[in-house]
Amino acid sequence: MINMDSWNALLDAQCTMVNLACNKATINPLADGGALEFAIIKQNEADGVQIKI
C-alpha cells in the first residue's frame, strides 16, 4: 500500500500511469462482464423479466 508521502513524491506522469492502470483494472472487467451477459439479458427480457436500473 502506498502512503501519501510516497504518492506525493511521484512525478505527474507516474501518478497518471498508476491511475490509468487502476481504472483499467476496475472498468474493463465491468464492461466485459456486461458484454458477456448481453445475450442472457436479452433472453430474460424476451421471457418477460423486467430489468430496472
Short mmCIF file of N, CA, C and O in Angstrom, two decimals:
data_model
loop_
_atom_site.label_atom_id
_atom_site.label_comp_id
_atom_site.label_asym_id
_atom_site.label_seq_id
_atom_site.Cartn_x
_atom_site.Cartn_y
_atom_site.Cartn_z
N MET A 1 0.85 -1.18 0.00
CA MET A 1 0.00 0.00 0.00
C MET A 1 0.89 1.24 0.00
O MET A 1 1.88 1.30 0.71
N ILE A 2 0.50 2.21 -0.80
CA ILE A 2 1.31 3.43 -0.92
C ILE A 2 0.80 4.47 0.07
O ILE A 2 -0.41 4.64 0.25
N ASN A 3 1.72 5.14 0.74
CA ASN A 3 1.29 6.20 1.66
C ASN A 3 1.33 7.54 0.92
O ASN A 3 1.85 7.65 -0.17
N MET A 4 0.75 8.56 1.50
CA MET A 4 0.63 9.85 0.82
C MET A 4 1.98 10.48 0.54
O MET A 4 2.15 11.15 -0.48
N ASP A 5 2.97 10.29 1.41
CA ASP A 5 4.29 10.85 1.15
C ASP A 5 4.89 10.22 -0.10
O ASP A 5 5.46 10.92 -0.95
N SER A 6 4.72 8.93 -0.24
CA SER A 6 5.23 8.24 -1.42
C SER A 6 4.47 8.70 -2.66
O SER A 6 5.06 8.94 -3.72
N TRP A 7 3.15 8.80 -2.54
CA TRP A 7 2.33 9.24 -3.68
C TRP A 7 2.73 10.65 -4.12
O TRP A 7 2.92 10.92 -5.30
N ASN A 8 2.88 11.54 -3.16
CA ASN A 8 3.22 12.92 -3.46
C ASN A 8 4.62 13.05 -4.05
O ASN A 8 4.90 14.03 -4.73
N ALA A 9 5.47 12.09 -3.81
CA ALA A 9 6.83 12.13 -4.34
C ALA A 9 6.89 11.68 -5.80
O ALA A 9 7.89 11.89 -6.48
N LEU A 10 5.82 11.07 -6.29
CA LEU A 10 5.81 10.60 -7.67
C LEU A 10 5.68 11.77 -8.64
O LEU A 10 5.09 12.81 -8.33
N LEU A 11 6.24 11.58 -9.82
CA LEU A 11 6.06 12.56 -10.89
C LEU A 11 4.62 12.49 -11.39
O LEU A 11 3.94 11.48 -11.23
N ASP A 12 4.16 13.57 -12.00
CA ASP A 12 2.79 13.59 -12.53
C ASP A 12 2.56 12.44 -13.51
O ASP A 12 1.50 11.80 -13.49
N ALA A 13 3.55 12.15 -14.34
CA ALA A 13 3.41 11.06 -15.31
C ALA A 13 3.27 9.71 -14.60
O ALA A 13 2.51 8.85 -15.06
N GLN A 14 3.97 9.54 -13.51
CA GLN A 14 3.86 8.29 -12.75
C GLN A 14 2.48 8.16 -12.10
O GLN A 14 1.89 7.07 -12.11
N CYS A 15 1.96 9.25 -11.56
CA CYS A 15 0.62 9.24 -10.97
C CYS A 15 -0.42 8.90 -12.03
O CYS A 15 -1.34 8.12 -11.79
N THR A 16 -0.25 9.48 -13.21
CA THR A 16 -1.17 9.20 -14.31
C THR A 16 -1.13 7.73 -14.69
O THR A 16 -2.18 7.11 -14.91
N MET A 17 0.05 7.16 -14.75
CA MET A 17 0.17 5.74 -15.10
C MET A 17 -0.50 4.86 -14.06
O MET A 17 -1.20 3.90 -14.41
N VAL A 18 -0.33 5.16 -12.79
CA VAL A 18 -0.96 4.38 -11.73
C VAL A 18 -2.48 4.51 -11.82
O VAL A 18 -3.21 3.52 -11.74
N ASN A 19 -2.96 5.73 -12.01
CA ASN A 19 -4.40 5.96 -12.12
C ASN A 19 -4.99 5.22 -13.32
O ASN A 19 -6.05 4.60 -13.22
N LEU A 20 -4.31 5.27 -14.46
CA LEU A 20 -4.79 4.57 -15.65
C LEU A 20 -4.83 3.06 -15.43
O LEU A 20 -5.79 2.39 -15.83
N ALA A 21 -3.80 2.53 -14.79
CA ALA A 21 -3.76 1.09 -14.53
C ALA A 21 -4.90 0.69 -13.58
O ALA A 21 -5.56 -0.34 -13.80
N CYS A 22 -5.16 1.48 -12.57
CA CYS A 22 -6.24 1.17 -11.64
C CYS A 22 -7.60 1.26 -12.33
O CYS A 22 -8.46 0.40 -12.12
N ASN A 23 -7.78 2.28 -13.15
CA ASN A 23 -9.04 2.42 -13.88
C ASN A 23 -9.25 1.24 -14.83
O ASN A 23 -10.34 0.69 -14.91
N LYS A 24 -8.19 0.85 -15.53
CA LYS A 24 -8.30 -0.27 -16.46
C LYS A 24 -8.64 -1.55 -15.71
O LYS A 24 -9.47 -2.34 -16.16
N ALA A 25 -8.02 -1.75 -14.57
CA ALA A 25 -8.27 -2.96 -13.78
C ALA A 25 -9.69 -2.99 -13.20
O ALA A 25 -10.22 -4.07 -12.93
N THR A 26 -10.30 -1.83 -13.06
CA THR A 26 -11.65 -1.75 -12.50
C THR A 26 -12.72 -1.72 -13.58
O THR A 26 -13.70 -2.47 -13.53
N ILE A 27 -12.53 -0.88 -14.57
CA ILE A 27 -13.56 -0.63 -15.58
C ILE A 27 -13.66 -1.75 -16.60
O ILE A 27 -14.77 -2.16 -16.97
N ASN A 28 -12.55 -2.27 -17.07
CA ASN A 28 -12.59 -3.30 -18.11
C ASN A 28 -13.37 -4.54 -17.68
O ASN A 28 -14.19 -5.04 -18.46
N PRO A 29 -13.15 -5.08 -16.49
CA PRO A 29 -13.94 -6.26 -16.10
C PRO A 29 -15.44 -5.96 -16.03
O PRO A 29 -16.25 -6.82 -16.39
N LEU A 30 -15.80 -4.76 -15.60
CA LEU A 30 -17.22 -4.41 -15.56
C LEU A 30 -17.80 -4.35 -16.97
O LEU A 30 -18.89 -4.87 -17.22
N ALA A 31 -17.08 -3.74 -17.89
CA ALA A 31 -17.55 -3.65 -19.27
C ALA A 31 -17.59 -5.03 -19.92
O ALA A 31 -18.56 -5.37 -20.62
N ASP A 32 -16.58 -5.82 -19.71
CA ASP A 32 -16.54 -7.16 -20.28
C ASP A 32 -17.67 -8.03 -19.74
O ASP A 32 -18.30 -8.77 -20.49
N GLY A 33 -17.93 -7.92 -18.46
CA GLY A 33 -19.00 -8.71 -17.85
C GLY A 33 -20.34 -8.38 -18.46
O GLY A 33 -21.13 -9.27 -18.79
N GLY A 34 -20.61 -7.09 -18.65
CA GLY A 34 -21.86 -6.68 -19.27
C GLY A 34 -21.97 -7.18 -20.70
O GLY A 34 -23.05 -7.63 -21.13
N ALA A 35 -20.89 -7.12 -21.43
CA ALA A 35 -20.90 -7.59 -22.82
C ALA A 35 -21.15 -9.09 -22.89
O ALA A 35 -21.89 -9.57 -23.75
N LEU A 36 -20.55 -9.83 -21.98
CA LEU A 36 -20.72 -11.29 -21.98
C LEU A 36 -22.13 -11.70 -21.59
O LEU A 36 -22.62 -12.75 -22.00
N GLU A 37 -22.79 -10.87 -20.80
CA GLU A 37 -24.13 -11.21 -20.32
C GLU A 37 -25.24 -10.64 -21.19
O GLU A 37 -26.42 -10.87 -20.94
N PHE A 38 -24.88 -9.91 -22.26
CA PHE A 38 -25.88 -9.23 -23.09
C PHE A 38 -26.93 -10.19 -23.64
O PHE A 38 -28.13 -9.93 -23.54
N ALA A 39 -26.50 -11.32 -24.20
CA ALA A 39 -27.44 -12.27 -24.78
C ALA A 39 -28.38 -12.83 -23.72
O ALA A 39 -29.59 -13.00 -23.96
N ILE A 40 -27.86 -13.09 -22.54
CA ILE A 40 -28.69 -13.62 -21.46
C ILE A 40 -29.70 -12.57 -21.00
O ILE A 40 -30.87 -12.88 -20.76
N ILE A 41 -29.26 -11.33 -20.90
CA ILE A 41 -30.16 -10.25 -20.50
C ILE A 41 -31.29 -10.12 -21.52
O ILE A 41 -32.47 -9.99 -21.16
N LYS A 42 -30.96 -10.14 -22.81
CA LYS A 42 -31.97 -10.03 -23.85
C LYS A 42 -32.94 -11.21 -23.80
O LYS A 42 -34.15 -11.05 -23.99
N GLN A 43 -32.44 -12.40 -23.53
CA GLN A 43 -33.32 -13.57 -23.43
C GLN A 43 -34.25 -13.43 -22.23
O GLN A 43 -35.44 -13.74 -22.31
N ASN A 44 -33.71 -12.95 -21.11
CA ASN A 44 -34.55 -12.74 -19.93
C ASN A 44 -35.67 -11.74 -20.24
O ASN A 44 -36.82 -11.95 -19.85
N GLU A 45 -35.33 -10.65 -20.94
CA GLU A 45 -36.34 -9.66 -21.31
C GLU A 45 -37.41 -10.30 -22.22
O GLU A 45 -38.61 -10.05 -22.05
N ALA A 46 -36.97 -11.11 -23.17
CA ALA A 46 -37.91 -11.80 -24.06
C ALA A 46 -38.83 -12.74 -23.29
O ALA A 46 -39.97 -12.98 -23.69
N ASP A 47 -38.32 -13.27 -22.19
CA ASP A 47 -39.10 -14.17 -21.34
C ASP A 47 -40.01 -13.43 -20.36
O ASP A 47 -40.66 -14.04 -19.53
N GLY A 48 -39.99 -12.09 -20.42
CA GLY A 48 -40.87 -11.29 -19.58
C GLY A 48 -40.26 -10.71 -18.33
O GLY A 48 -40.96 -10.08 -17.53
N VAL A 49 -38.98 -10.91 -18.13
CA VAL A 49 -38.31 -10.35 -16.96
C VAL A 49 -38.17 -8.84 -17.15
O VAL A 49 -37.74 -8.37 -18.21
N GLN A 50 -38.57 -8.05 -16.15
CA GLN A 50 -38.43 -6.61 -16.21
C GLN A 50 -37.14 -6.23 -15.50
O GLN A 50 -36.97 -6.50 -14.31
N ILE A 51 -36.24 -5.60 -16.24
CA ILE A 51 -34.96 -5.18 -15.68
C ILE A 51 -35.04 -3.70 -15.34
O ILE A 51 -35.35 -2.87 -16.20
N LYS A 52 -34.76 -3.36 -14.10
CA LYS A 52 -34.81 -1.98 -13.65
C LYS A 52 -33.43 -1.58 -13.14
O LYS A 52 -32.79 -2.33 -12.44
N ILE A 53 -33.05 -0.39 -13.52
CA ILE A 53 -31.74 0.12 -13.10
C ILE A 53 -31.94 1.29 -12.18
O ILE A 53 -32.73 2.14 -12.36
#
